[in-house]
Short mmCIF file of C-alpha atoms in Angstrom, two decimals:
data_model
loop_
_atom_site.label_atom_id
_atom_site.label_comp_id
_atom_site.label_asym_id
_atom_site.label_seq_id
_atom_site.Cartn_x
_atom_site.Cartn_y
_atom_site.Cartn_z
CA MET Z 141 113.81 64.95 69.31
CA LEU Z 142 110.50 63.33 70.19
CA THR Z 143 110.59 61.11 73.27
CA PRO Z 144 109.09 57.59 73.35
CA GLU Z 145 106.55 58.81 75.94
CA TYR Z 146 105.51 61.67 73.65
CA LEU Z 147 105.01 59.33 70.68
CA GLN Z 148 102.90 57.05 72.91
CA LYS Z 149 100.72 59.94 74.10
CA ILE Z 150 100.19 61.70 70.81
CA THR Z 151 98.91 58.61 68.99
CA GLU Z 152 96.54 57.25 71.65
CA ALA Z 153 93.62 59.55 70.79
CA SER Z 154 93.63 58.31 67.20
CA GLU Z 155 93.98 54.66 68.26
CA TYR Z 156 90.96 54.71 70.53
CA LEU Z 157 88.85 56.75 68.10
CA ILE Z 158 89.47 54.14 65.39
CA SER Z 159 88.89 51.35 67.91
CA GLN Z 160 85.43 52.84 68.48
CA LEU Z 161 84.92 52.90 64.70
CA ARG Z 162 85.66 49.18 64.60
CA GLU Z 163 83.15 48.51 67.38
CA ASP Z 164 80.50 50.56 65.56
CA ILE Z 165 81.08 48.69 62.29
CA VAL Z 166 80.93 45.28 64.00
CA SER Z 167 77.74 46.23 65.87
CA LEU Z 168 76.12 47.47 62.66
CA MET Z 169 77.07 44.27 60.81
CA THR Z 170 75.66 42.19 63.67
CA GLU Z 171 72.37 44.07 63.63
CA ARG Z 172 72.04 43.63 59.85
CA PHE Z 173 73.01 39.95 60.13
CA ILE Z 174 70.31 39.25 62.73
CA ALA Z 175 67.74 41.08 60.61
CA ARG Z 176 68.77 39.03 57.56
CA MET Z 177 68.57 35.75 59.47
CA LYS Z 178 65.08 36.60 60.71
CA ARG Z 179 63.91 36.73 57.11
CA GLY Z 180 65.34 33.25 56.66
CA GLU Z 181 65.58 33.46 52.89
CA LYS Z 182 68.49 32.68 50.65
CA PHE Z 183 70.82 35.64 50.44
CA GLU Z 184 70.69 37.43 47.12
CA ILE Z 185 71.81 40.82 45.91
CA THR Z 186 68.49 42.61 45.49
CA PRO Z 187 68.23 45.75 43.35
CA ALA Z 188 68.51 47.95 46.46
CA ASN Z 189 71.60 46.08 47.63
CA LYS Z 190 72.97 46.18 44.08
CA ILE Z 191 72.93 49.96 44.22
CA LEU Z 192 74.93 49.80 47.44
CA ALA Z 193 77.33 47.30 45.89
CA ASP Z 194 77.88 49.68 42.96
CA THR Z 195 78.52 52.43 45.47
CA LEU Z 196 81.07 50.17 47.12
CA MET Z 197 82.93 49.57 43.88
CA ALA Z 198 82.97 53.29 43.10
CA ALA Z 199 83.73 54.77 46.51
CA GLY Z 200 85.01 51.88 48.62
CA ILE Z 201 82.13 51.84 51.10
CA VAL Z 202 79.92 48.94 52.05
CA TYR Z 203 76.48 50.24 52.96
CA GLN Z 204 74.97 53.64 53.47
CA ASP Z 205 75.06 53.19 57.24
CA ILE Z 206 78.77 52.35 57.17
CA ILE Z 207 79.32 55.39 54.98
CA GLN Z 208 77.81 57.50 57.75
CA ILE Z 209 79.83 55.78 60.47
CA ILE Z 210 83.08 56.45 58.61
CA LYS Z 211 82.05 60.04 57.89
CA ASN Z 212 81.27 60.58 61.56
CA CYS Z 213 84.71 59.30 62.49
CA SER Z 214 86.77 60.79 59.67
CA GLY Z 215 86.29 64.45 60.61
CA GLU Z 216 87.59 63.92 64.14
CA SER Z 217 90.30 61.56 62.89
CA ASP Z 218 91.53 64.10 60.34
CA ARG Z 219 91.66 66.76 63.03
CA ILE Z 220 93.65 64.53 65.39
CA VAL Z 221 96.14 63.59 62.66
CA ARG Z 222 96.52 67.18 61.45
CA GLU Z 223 97.09 68.53 64.96
CA ALA Z 224 99.46 65.68 65.81
CA PHE Z 225 101.68 66.50 62.83
CA ARG Z 226 101.65 70.21 63.59
CA ASP Z 227 102.53 69.55 67.21
CA ALA Z 228 105.19 66.92 66.52
CA GLY Z 229 106.75 68.89 63.65
CA GLY Z 230 106.84 72.12 65.61
CA LYS Z 231 108.21 70.40 68.71
CA ALA Z 232 110.98 68.67 66.72
CA ASP Z 233 111.92 71.87 64.88
CA LYS Z 234 112.08 73.96 68.07
CA TYR Z 235 114.26 71.30 69.70
CA GLU Z 236 116.75 71.41 66.83
CA GLN Z 237 116.73 75.22 66.79
CA LYS Z 238 118.29 75.11 70.26
CA ILE Z 239 121.39 73.76 68.53
CA TYR Z 240 121.82 77.23 67.00
CA GLU Z 241 122.25 78.68 70.48
CA LYS Z 242 124.77 75.98 71.46
CA VAL Z 243 127.09 76.94 68.60
CA GLY Z 244 126.67 80.67 69.17
CA LEU Z 245 124.26 81.39 66.33
CA PRO Z 246 121.04 83.37 66.82
CA PRO Z 247 118.04 81.01 66.91
CA ASP Z 248 115.79 80.98 63.86
CA ASN Z 249 112.33 81.13 65.45
CA SER Z 250 110.47 80.85 62.16
CA MET Z 251 109.72 77.53 60.52
CA SER Z 252 111.71 77.26 57.31
CA PRO Z 253 109.95 76.49 53.99
CA ALA Z 254 111.78 73.16 53.82
CA VAL Z 255 110.51 72.11 57.27
CA LYS Z 256 106.96 73.16 56.36
CA ARG Z 257 107.17 71.04 53.22
CA ILE Z 258 108.34 68.04 55.25
CA ILE Z 259 105.40 68.36 57.69
CA ASN Z 260 102.85 68.92 54.92
CA ARG Z 261 104.15 66.07 52.77
CA ASN Z 262 104.21 63.54 55.60
CA TYR Z 263 100.83 64.65 56.95
CA LYS Z 264 99.21 64.20 53.54
CA ALA Z 265 100.89 60.83 53.02
CA THR Z 266 99.90 59.51 56.46
CA ASN Z 267 96.36 60.87 56.27
CA GLY Z 268 96.01 59.32 52.82
CA GLU Z 269 97.23 55.99 54.15
CA MET Z 270 94.72 56.12 57.00
CA GLN Z 271 91.90 56.89 54.57
CA ASN Z 272 93.00 53.90 52.48
CA ILE Z 273 92.84 51.79 55.63
CA THR Z 274 89.23 52.80 56.33
CA ARG Z 275 88.26 52.14 52.70
CA SER Z 276 89.89 48.71 52.88
CA THR Z 277 88.05 48.06 56.14
CA ALA Z 278 84.72 48.91 54.50
CA LEU Z 279 85.44 46.54 51.63
CA GLU Z 280 86.34 43.77 54.07
CA ALA Z 281 83.16 44.50 56.05
CA GLN Z 282 80.98 43.99 52.98
CA LYS Z 283 82.81 40.79 52.05
CA THR Z 284 82.50 39.40 55.59
CA PHE Z 285 78.82 40.31 55.81
CA ILE Z 286 77.93 38.55 52.54
CA GLU Z 287 79.99 35.46 53.46
CA THR Z 288 78.48 35.26 56.94
CA CYS Z 289 74.89 35.52 55.71
CA SER Z 290 75.44 33.04 52.87
CA GLN Z 291 77.21 30.45 55.02
CA SER Z 292 74.76 30.73 57.92
CA LEU Z 293 71.64 30.47 55.78
CA PHE Z 294 73.09 27.52 53.85
CA ALA Z 295 73.94 25.73 57.12
CA ILE Z 296 70.37 26.18 58.35
CA GLN Z 297 68.78 25.09 55.08
CA THR Z 298 70.89 21.91 54.93
CA GLY Z 299 70.30 21.10 58.60
CA ALA Z 300 74.00 21.36 59.43
CA LYS Z 301 73.29 23.88 62.20
CA SER Z 302 70.39 24.97 64.35
CA LEU Z 303 69.24 28.56 64.01
CA SER Z 304 70.71 29.55 67.38
CA GLN Z 305 74.09 27.95 66.56
CA ALA Z 306 74.15 29.69 63.18
CA TYR Z 307 73.46 32.97 64.99
CA LEU Z 308 76.35 32.49 67.39
CA ASP Z 309 78.82 31.25 64.76
CA GLY Z 310 77.91 34.14 62.48
CA ILE Z 311 78.46 36.68 65.25
CA LYS Z 312 81.86 35.15 66.05
CA LYS Z 313 82.89 35.48 62.39
CA ILE Z 314 81.76 39.11 62.27
CA VAL Z 315 83.64 39.93 65.48
CA LYS Z 316 86.80 38.24 64.22
CA GLU Z 317 86.80 39.65 60.68
CA GLY Z 318 84.74 42.85 60.90
CA GLY Z 319 86.77 46.05 61.15
CA THR Z 320 89.95 44.52 59.73
CA VAL Z 321 92.35 45.46 56.95
CA GLU Z 322 93.70 43.03 54.36
CA TYR Z 323 97.09 43.70 52.76
CA GLU Z 324 98.29 42.49 49.36
CA SER Z 325 100.30 39.80 51.15
CA GLY Z 326 97.05 38.38 52.55
CA ARG Z 327 97.85 39.46 56.10
CA HIS Z 328 95.05 40.94 58.21
CA ASP Z 329 95.28 43.61 60.93
CA THR Z 330 92.60 45.29 62.98
CA ILE Z 331 91.84 48.81 61.85
CA GLU Z 332 93.25 50.34 65.08
CA THR Z 333 96.54 48.41 64.74
CA ALA Z 334 96.96 49.57 61.14
CA THR Z 335 96.13 53.22 61.84
CA LEU Z 336 98.32 53.44 64.93
CA ARG Z 337 101.26 52.00 62.99
CA ALA Z 338 100.73 54.48 60.15
CA LEU Z 339 100.40 57.51 62.44
CA ARG Z 340 103.27 56.74 64.79
CA THR Z 341 105.58 55.91 61.89
CA GLY Z 342 104.59 59.08 60.04
CA LEU Z 343 105.21 61.30 63.06
CA CYS Z 344 108.53 59.66 63.85
CA GLN Z 345 109.75 60.01 60.26
CA THR Z 346 108.63 63.65 60.13
CA SER Z 347 110.68 64.50 63.21
CA ALA Z 348 113.72 62.63 61.86
CA GLU Z 349 113.50 64.37 58.46
CA ILE Z 350 113.37 67.77 60.16
CA THR Z 351 116.50 66.91 62.13
CA ILE Z 352 118.32 65.75 58.98
CA GLU Z 353 117.23 68.96 57.19
CA ARG Z 354 118.50 71.15 60.04
CA ALA Z 355 121.77 69.21 60.18
CA GLY Z 356 122.27 69.88 56.47
CA GLU Z 357 121.57 73.59 56.94
CA MET Z 358 124.29 73.79 59.62
CA ASP Z 359 126.64 71.38 57.84
CA TYR Z 360 126.74 68.86 60.70
CA ASP Z 361 127.12 65.14 60.07
CA LEU Z 362 126.62 63.46 63.47
CA ILE Z 363 123.32 62.26 64.86
CA LEU Z 364 122.42 61.01 68.35
CA VAL Z 365 119.77 58.26 68.49
CA SER Z 366 117.54 58.24 71.57
CA ALA Z 367 117.27 55.28 73.95
CA HIS Z 368 114.49 53.91 76.14
CA LEU Z 369 113.89 50.95 78.41
CA GLY Z 370 111.90 48.27 76.63
CA ALA Z 371 113.43 48.77 73.18
CA ARG Z 372 112.66 46.07 70.63
CA VAL Z 373 114.88 42.97 70.85
CA ASN Z 374 115.75 40.82 67.82
CA PRO Z 375 119.01 38.85 68.00
CA LEU Z 376 118.58 37.56 64.43
CA ASP Z 377 118.45 40.92 62.66
CA LYS Z 378 120.86 43.77 63.44
CA VAL Z 379 118.59 46.49 62.09
CA ALA Z 380 115.44 45.11 63.75
CA ASP Z 381 117.32 44.80 67.08
CA HIS Z 382 116.60 48.33 68.31
CA ALA Z 383 118.17 47.59 71.70
CA GLY Z 384 121.47 47.02 69.91
CA TRP Z 385 121.81 50.41 68.21
CA GLN Z 386 119.90 52.77 70.52
CA GLY Z 387 121.63 55.54 72.51
CA ARG Z 388 124.61 55.91 70.14
CA VAL Z 389 126.04 58.60 67.85
CA TYR Z 390 126.22 57.91 64.11
CA SER Z 391 127.40 59.63 60.95
CA ILE Z 392 124.74 60.59 58.40
CA SER Z 393 127.16 60.32 55.48
CA GLY Z 394 129.44 57.65 56.94
CA LYS Z 395 132.42 59.91 56.27
CA THR Z 396 133.15 61.07 59.82
CA ASP Z 397 136.00 59.01 61.32
CA GLY Z 398 135.15 56.90 64.34
CA TYR Z 399 131.41 56.79 63.73
CA GLU Z 400 129.36 54.11 61.99
CA LYS Z 401 127.09 55.21 59.15
CA LEU Z 402 123.53 55.83 60.39
CA GLU Z 403 121.89 53.72 57.68
CA ASP Z 404 124.25 50.77 58.10
CA ALA Z 405 123.67 50.61 61.84
CA THR Z 406 119.97 51.47 62.15
CA GLY Z 407 118.49 51.00 58.69
CA TYR Z 408 117.32 54.64 58.53
CA PRO Z 409 115.82 55.73 56.19
CA SER Z 410 115.56 52.70 53.89
CA ASN Z 411 114.67 49.77 56.19
CA PRO Z 412 111.14 49.83 57.70
CA LEU Z 413 112.23 47.39 60.43
CA GLY Z 414 114.77 49.85 61.83
CA LEU Z 415 114.97 53.39 63.16
CA CYS Z 416 111.77 55.40 62.54
CA GLY Z 417 110.23 52.35 60.89
CA TYR Z 418 107.11 50.42 61.86
CA ASN Z 419 106.00 51.39 65.39
CA CYS Z 420 109.48 52.66 66.29
CA ARG Z 421 109.53 55.10 69.23
CA HIS Z 422 113.17 56.15 68.82
CA ASN Z 423 114.18 59.48 67.36
CA ILE Z 424 117.28 61.49 66.54
CA THR Z 425 118.89 64.87 67.22
CA ILE Z 426 121.98 66.71 65.98
CA PHE Z 427 125.18 65.87 67.90
CA ILE Z 428 128.10 68.34 68.09
CA PRO Z 429 131.36 66.95 69.57
CA GLY Z 430 132.61 69.06 72.46
CA ILE Z 431 129.22 70.71 72.94
CA SER Z 432 126.57 68.00 72.90
CA LYS Z 433 126.43 65.27 75.54
CA ASN Z 434 125.14 61.73 75.18
CA PRO Z 435 122.86 61.17 78.21
CA TYR Z 436 122.41 57.47 77.44
CA ILE Z 437 125.99 56.29 78.21
CA ASP Z 438 128.30 56.31 81.23
CA LYS Z 439 131.82 57.74 81.40
CA LYS Z 440 133.22 54.53 79.89
CA GLY Z 441 130.87 54.71 76.93
CA ASN Z 442 128.63 51.86 78.06
CA LEU Z 443 124.88 52.12 77.58
CA LEU Z 444 123.18 52.99 80.88
CA ILE Z 445 120.24 50.70 80.14
CA ASP Z 446 120.91 47.17 81.37
CA THR Z 447 120.45 44.53 78.66
CA ASP Z 448 118.54 42.07 80.86
CA GLU Z 449 116.34 44.81 82.32
CA ASN Z 450 115.57 46.08 78.82
CA ARG Z 451 114.62 42.60 77.63
CA LYS Z 452 112.28 42.07 80.60
CA LYS Z 453 110.66 45.45 80.03
CA TYR Z 454 110.23 44.69 76.33
CA GLU Z 455 108.65 41.30 77.05
CA ASP Z 456 106.39 42.79 79.76
CA GLU Z 457 105.23 45.54 77.39
CA GLN Z 458 104.57 43.01 74.63
CA LYS Z 459 102.48 40.94 77.03
CA ALA Z 460 100.60 44.06 78.17
CA ARG Z 461 99.83 45.00 74.56
CA ARG Z 462 98.52 41.47 73.90
CA MET Z 463 96.30 41.70 76.98
CA GLU Z 464 95.00 45.13 75.87
CA ARG Z 465 94.20 43.82 72.40
CA ALA Z 466 92.41 40.84 73.93
CA ILE Z 467 90.35 43.16 76.15
CA ARG Z 468 89.43 45.39 73.19
CA ASN Z 469 88.38 42.32 71.20
CA ALA Z 470 86.38 41.03 74.16
CA LYS Z 471 84.61 44.39 74.51
CA ILE Z 472 83.75 44.37 70.81
CA LYS Z 473 82.44 40.81 71.08
CA LYS Z 474 80.34 41.79 74.08
CA ALA Z 475 78.95 44.81 72.20
CA ALA Z 476 78.12 42.62 69.21
CA LEU Z 477 76.37 40.05 71.40
CA GLN Z 478 74.45 42.84 73.13
CA THR Z 479 73.31 44.13 69.73
CA ALA Z 480 72.30 40.61 68.72
CA TYR Z 481 70.44 40.08 72.01
CA ASP Z 482 68.54 43.36 71.61
CA ASN Z 483 67.44 42.39 68.08
CA ALA Z 484 66.83 38.63 68.47
CA GLU Z 485 63.61 36.86 69.48
CA GLY Z 486 62.46 33.63 71.12
CA ASP Z 487 64.86 30.76 71.79
CA GLU Z 488 67.63 32.49 69.85
CA LYS Z 489 67.43 35.50 72.19
CA GLU Z 490 67.79 33.18 75.19
CA LYS Z 491 70.84 31.41 73.73
CA ILE Z 492 72.49 34.70 72.81
CA GLY Z 493 71.70 35.97 76.32
CA GLN Z 494 73.61 33.04 77.82
CA GLU Z 495 76.58 33.73 75.54
CA LEU Z 496 76.40 37.44 76.44
CA LYS Z 497 76.50 36.66 80.15
CA GLN Z 498 79.59 34.47 79.65
CA ALA Z 499 81.25 37.20 77.54
CA LYS Z 500 80.71 39.76 80.31
CA GLU Z 501 82.17 37.41 82.92
CA ARG Z 502 85.22 36.69 80.73
CA LEU Z 503 85.77 40.41 80.16
CA GLN Z 504 85.66 41.09 83.90
CA LYS Z 505 88.28 38.38 84.48
CA GLN Z 506 90.47 39.79 81.68
CA ASN Z 507 90.28 43.30 83.12
CA LYS Z 508 91.17 42.00 86.58
CA ALA Z 509 94.13 39.98 85.26
CA TYR Z 510 95.35 42.99 83.26
CA ARG Z 511 95.22 45.35 86.25
CA GLU Z 512 97.02 42.82 88.44
CA PHE Z 513 99.74 42.28 85.82
CA MET Z 514 100.30 46.04 85.41
CA ASP Z 515 100.45 46.54 89.19
CA GLU Z 516 102.88 43.68 89.68
CA ASN Z 517 105.23 45.07 87.04
CA ASP Z 518 104.86 48.74 88.02
CA MET Z 519 103.34 49.70 84.67
CA LYS Z 520 100.62 52.25 83.95
CA PRO Z 521 97.39 50.74 82.56
CA LEU Z 522 96.34 52.17 79.19
CA ASP Z 523 92.81 50.78 78.91
CA TYR Z 524 89.98 53.30 78.62
CA ARG Z 525 92.42 56.16 78.18
CA VAL Z 526 92.34 58.75 75.43
CA LYS Z 527 94.70 61.68 75.40
CA VAL Z 528 93.06 64.71 73.83
CA ALA Z 529 95.46 67.44 72.78
CA ALA Z 530 94.72 71.03 73.78
CA ARG Z 531 92.56 72.72 71.14
CA ASP Z 532 92.90 76.43 71.96
CA ILE Z 533 94.93 77.25 68.87
CA GLU Z 534 94.98 80.89 67.83
CA ASN Z 535 96.51 80.33 64.40
CA LYS Z 536 95.54 77.23 62.44
CA THR Z 537 98.33 77.50 59.81
CA LEU Z 538 101.71 75.80 59.95
CA GLU Z 539 103.30 79.22 60.39
CA GLY Z 540 101.44 79.68 63.69
CA ASP Z 541 102.16 78.38 67.15
CA VAL Z 542 102.24 74.64 67.68
CA LEU Z 543 99.94 72.87 70.12
CA LYS Z 544 100.70 72.82 73.81
CA ASN Z 545 103.08 70.17 75.04
CA LEU Z 546 101.16 66.95 75.49
CA ASP Z 547 102.25 66.84 79.12
CA GLU Z 548 99.45 69.38 79.61
CA THR Z 549 96.76 67.23 78.02
CA LYS Z 550 93.85 65.79 79.95
CA GLU Z 551 93.04 62.10 80.21
CA ILE Z 552 89.47 61.08 79.52
CA ARG Z 553 87.60 57.86 78.87
CA TYR Z 554 85.93 57.86 75.47
CA LEU Z 555 82.57 56.05 75.60
CA GLY Z 556 81.64 56.21 71.92
CA ARG Z 557 78.79 57.81 69.99
CA ILE Z 558 75.08 58.06 70.75
CA ASP Z 559 72.17 58.06 68.35
CA LYS Z 560 71.18 61.73 68.66
CA SER Z 561 67.63 60.97 67.55
CA LEU Z 562 67.05 59.01 70.79
CA TYR Z 563 68.00 62.02 72.88
CA LYS Z 564 65.96 64.64 71.04
CA CYS Z 565 63.32 64.01 73.70
CA ILE Z 566 65.67 66.00 75.99
CA THR Z 567 66.66 68.71 73.52
CA GLU Z 568 66.70 69.17 69.74
CA ASP Z 569 69.91 71.19 70.05
CA ILE Z 570 72.55 68.41 70.35
CA VAL Z 571 75.78 69.42 68.61
CA THR Z 572 77.86 66.23 68.95
CA ASP Z 573 77.23 62.50 69.25
CA GLU Z 574 80.47 61.76 71.13
CA VAL Z 575 80.36 60.90 74.85
CA ILE Z 576 83.14 60.97 77.43
CA ILE Z 577 83.64 60.59 81.16
CA THR Z 578 86.46 62.42 82.92
CA PRO Z 579 88.79 60.94 85.56
CA GLU Z 580 87.25 63.29 88.13
CA ARG Z 581 83.74 61.90 87.42
CA ILE Z 582 85.02 58.32 87.51
CA GLN Z 583 86.53 58.97 90.93
CA HIS Z 584 83.27 60.61 92.00
CA ILE Z 585 81.37 57.42 91.07
CA ILE Z 586 83.91 55.21 92.87
CA ASP Z 587 83.78 57.40 95.99
CA ARG Z 588 79.97 57.30 96.16
CA ARG Z 589 79.07 53.90 94.72
CA GLY Z 590 82.21 51.93 95.53
CA LYS Z 591 85.04 50.50 93.45
CA GLU Z 592 83.19 47.20 93.02
CA PHE Z 593 80.23 49.04 91.44
CA TYR Z 594 82.47 50.75 88.88
CA GLU Z 595 84.42 47.58 88.09
CA LEU Z 596 81.17 45.66 87.59
CA TYR Z 597 79.23 48.24 85.57
CA GLY Z 598 81.85 50.66 84.21
CA ASP Z 599 82.24 48.44 81.16
CA GLU Z 600 78.50 48.78 80.55
CA PHE Z 601 78.42 52.59 80.24
CA THR Z 602 78.78 52.53 76.45
CA ASN Z 603 76.03 49.93 76.12
CA ILE Z 604 73.72 51.93 78.41
CA ILE Z 605 73.99 55.20 76.47
CA LYS Z 606 73.75 53.44 73.09
CA ASN Z 607 70.91 51.06 73.96
CA PRO Z 608 68.90 52.64 76.80
CA ASP Z 609 65.69 51.09 78.08
CA TYR Z 610 64.40 54.43 79.39
CA ILE Z 611 65.35 58.09 79.17
CA PHE Z 612 64.05 60.63 81.70
CA LYS Z 613 64.65 64.36 81.78
CA ASP Z 614 66.95 65.38 84.63
CA LYS Z 615 68.08 69.01 84.61
CA GLU Z 616 68.26 71.33 81.60
CA ASN Z 617 70.01 69.58 78.66
CA THR Z 618 70.60 66.58 80.92
CA ALA Z 619 69.22 63.05 80.58
CA LEU Z 620 68.83 60.24 83.07
CA VAL Z 621 69.65 57.18 80.97
CA CYS Z 622 68.50 53.84 82.40
CA LYS Z 623 69.09 50.19 81.50
CA GLU Z 624 67.95 47.00 83.19
CA PHE Z 625 70.38 44.27 84.27
CA ALA Z 626 67.86 41.53 84.95
CA LYS Z 627 70.34 38.99 86.30
CA ASP Z 628 71.24 41.45 89.08
CA ASP Z 629 67.64 42.67 89.56
CA LYS Z 630 69.05 46.14 89.07
CA TYR Z 631 68.80 49.18 86.85
CA ILE Z 632 71.91 51.24 86.18
CA ASN Z 633 71.14 54.93 85.63
CA LEU Z 634 73.59 57.40 84.09
CA VAL Z 635 73.24 61.17 84.22
CA LEU Z 636 74.29 62.40 80.77
CA ARG Z 637 74.92 66.10 80.11
CA LEU Z 638 74.29 66.89 76.44
CA VAL Z 639 76.31 69.59 74.69
CA VAL Z 640 74.20 72.27 72.99
CA SER Z 641 75.04 75.16 70.68
CA THR Z 642 75.47 77.64 73.54
CA ASP Z 643 78.21 75.49 75.12
CA ASN Z 644 81.92 75.53 74.32
CA PRO Z 645 82.19 73.89 70.84
CA ASP Z 646 85.13 71.77 72.04
CA PHE Z 647 83.03 70.09 74.76
CA LYS Z 648 81.69 66.54 74.43
CA ASN Z 649 78.56 65.00 75.92
CA SER Z 650 79.65 63.69 79.31
CA ILE Z 651 78.62 61.35 82.10
CA ILE Z 652 78.11 63.26 85.35
CA THR Z 653 77.38 60.37 87.69
CA ALA Z 654 75.95 56.85 87.91
CA VAL Z 655 73.61 55.12 90.33
CA GLY Z 656 72.17 51.63 90.73
CA GLU Z 657 68.54 50.97 91.66
CA SER Z 658 66.77 47.73 92.54
CA GLY Z 659 64.00 46.61 90.23
CA LYS Z 660 61.41 47.48 92.89
CA ARG Z 661 62.82 50.97 93.39
CA PHE Z 662 62.90 51.59 89.66
CA GLN Z 663 59.24 50.57 89.30
CA GLN Z 664 58.48 53.24 91.88
CA ARG Z 665 60.40 55.73 89.72
CA LEU Z 666 58.22 54.78 86.75
CA ARG Z 667 55.07 55.36 88.79
CA ASN Z 668 56.23 58.81 89.86
CA ASN Z 669 57.95 59.99 86.66
CA LYS Z 670 57.00 59.67 83.03
CA PRO Z 671 59.90 58.58 80.79
CA LEU Z 672 60.45 60.60 77.61
CA TYR Z 673 61.76 57.50 75.83
CA LYS Z 674 61.00 53.80 76.30
CA ARG Z 675 62.53 50.95 74.33
CA GLU Z 676 59.87 49.13 72.34
#
């Protein structure tokens, strides 16, 4: 049985990786949009763009740059999904094998062919669905880009909008629609929402199918459904009301007296709104009367989870998820505006700069409100967090050992991807473009620079490493990455350790520390040290 906490942990790495993909796509679209608007001509599909459009129709990708972005992400995404299924499948199978011991049978420590088929089949199906999501996102990106350019240029040519207003409206459209998935029903989801739903559902269903397979092998008919505080509440639909059926024992076949049929009560496996359906964090295990115990009920058979407490927890978690989505969207908007500001000129640059300043202030307020809400309700914040599963796997096949329990994983903040060409001034031997910062380094920065410094500039770390104003050499394979914040008369400098071929291949480029310098102090640095890179 996979716990709700486990299902939350094991999917977070994929969610935040895909969230970064969305930010990269939106930033790329913004940069191309600004470049197109500078030319000021009516948008047409030129021969060069026609080639890319043909490529889109054939392979489902918008432009060559977006192809590369998706390729950069897909390798790591495939690895995360593959390892997640191996870990979840192995964990579920080992849990059910303990049932053998409870009934006096010797445990079967090997993974049966049937269980291997279940894991392989569901992994391939989920991975295929996630690839379809990225292809759909690329198609939507192309469509949004063409619409945005066409509408903006038409508005300028007809005098309906000023150039600066067309810039800002176009950026808002790209932020809203870029990196989304459109379903046949016409509904849109962000790419991270769609991928998280696919992965969590796939893992949950894999575990449940393994349990059903093991129950059939041992000729058992009863199943215990897990329970957790904050289960979904829906008084209008019995199956969708997870709080109503959680923590109970059901009959798989419906033929065991005194027990409701599993499918009738929970919808499993046919109803996607029920058990192991969309975003469900419940799971099942074999139940043997007289041997197994139901830990979710009291001696009178009443569910231990209070109904009102569960509803409050559910509503609090829903509000927290909305706040997290709003913060992610605000970060993407800020990144898009930063890209636009870096590429714009003249009056338009000034107007975008004003909008960028307001976006940063709104994001700071949203982060503050989110932290206060989580503290008030005794909930653990999830922003900035990526759980990376242990990678020291001796045997990569399904027959080998599963990954370590995710309780042993480390929490890091994923900062995104750098343009390696910018950092070749430090070393040519850069093996990855991904950048992280560990909790220990975050605490180090807070201890030395203060909590206010990190809260004010921590959100800017991704922007600094992606769009540096200067790069100096620090120590071997280490860069001092600097960016000006003119409104504060300050430069923020990050020490970035780059991973080279002689390092552990599992390492990522990482932030070692951060420091702020006044404009005057930084000018002194420039007089005393020659930068290896300077933004033109």
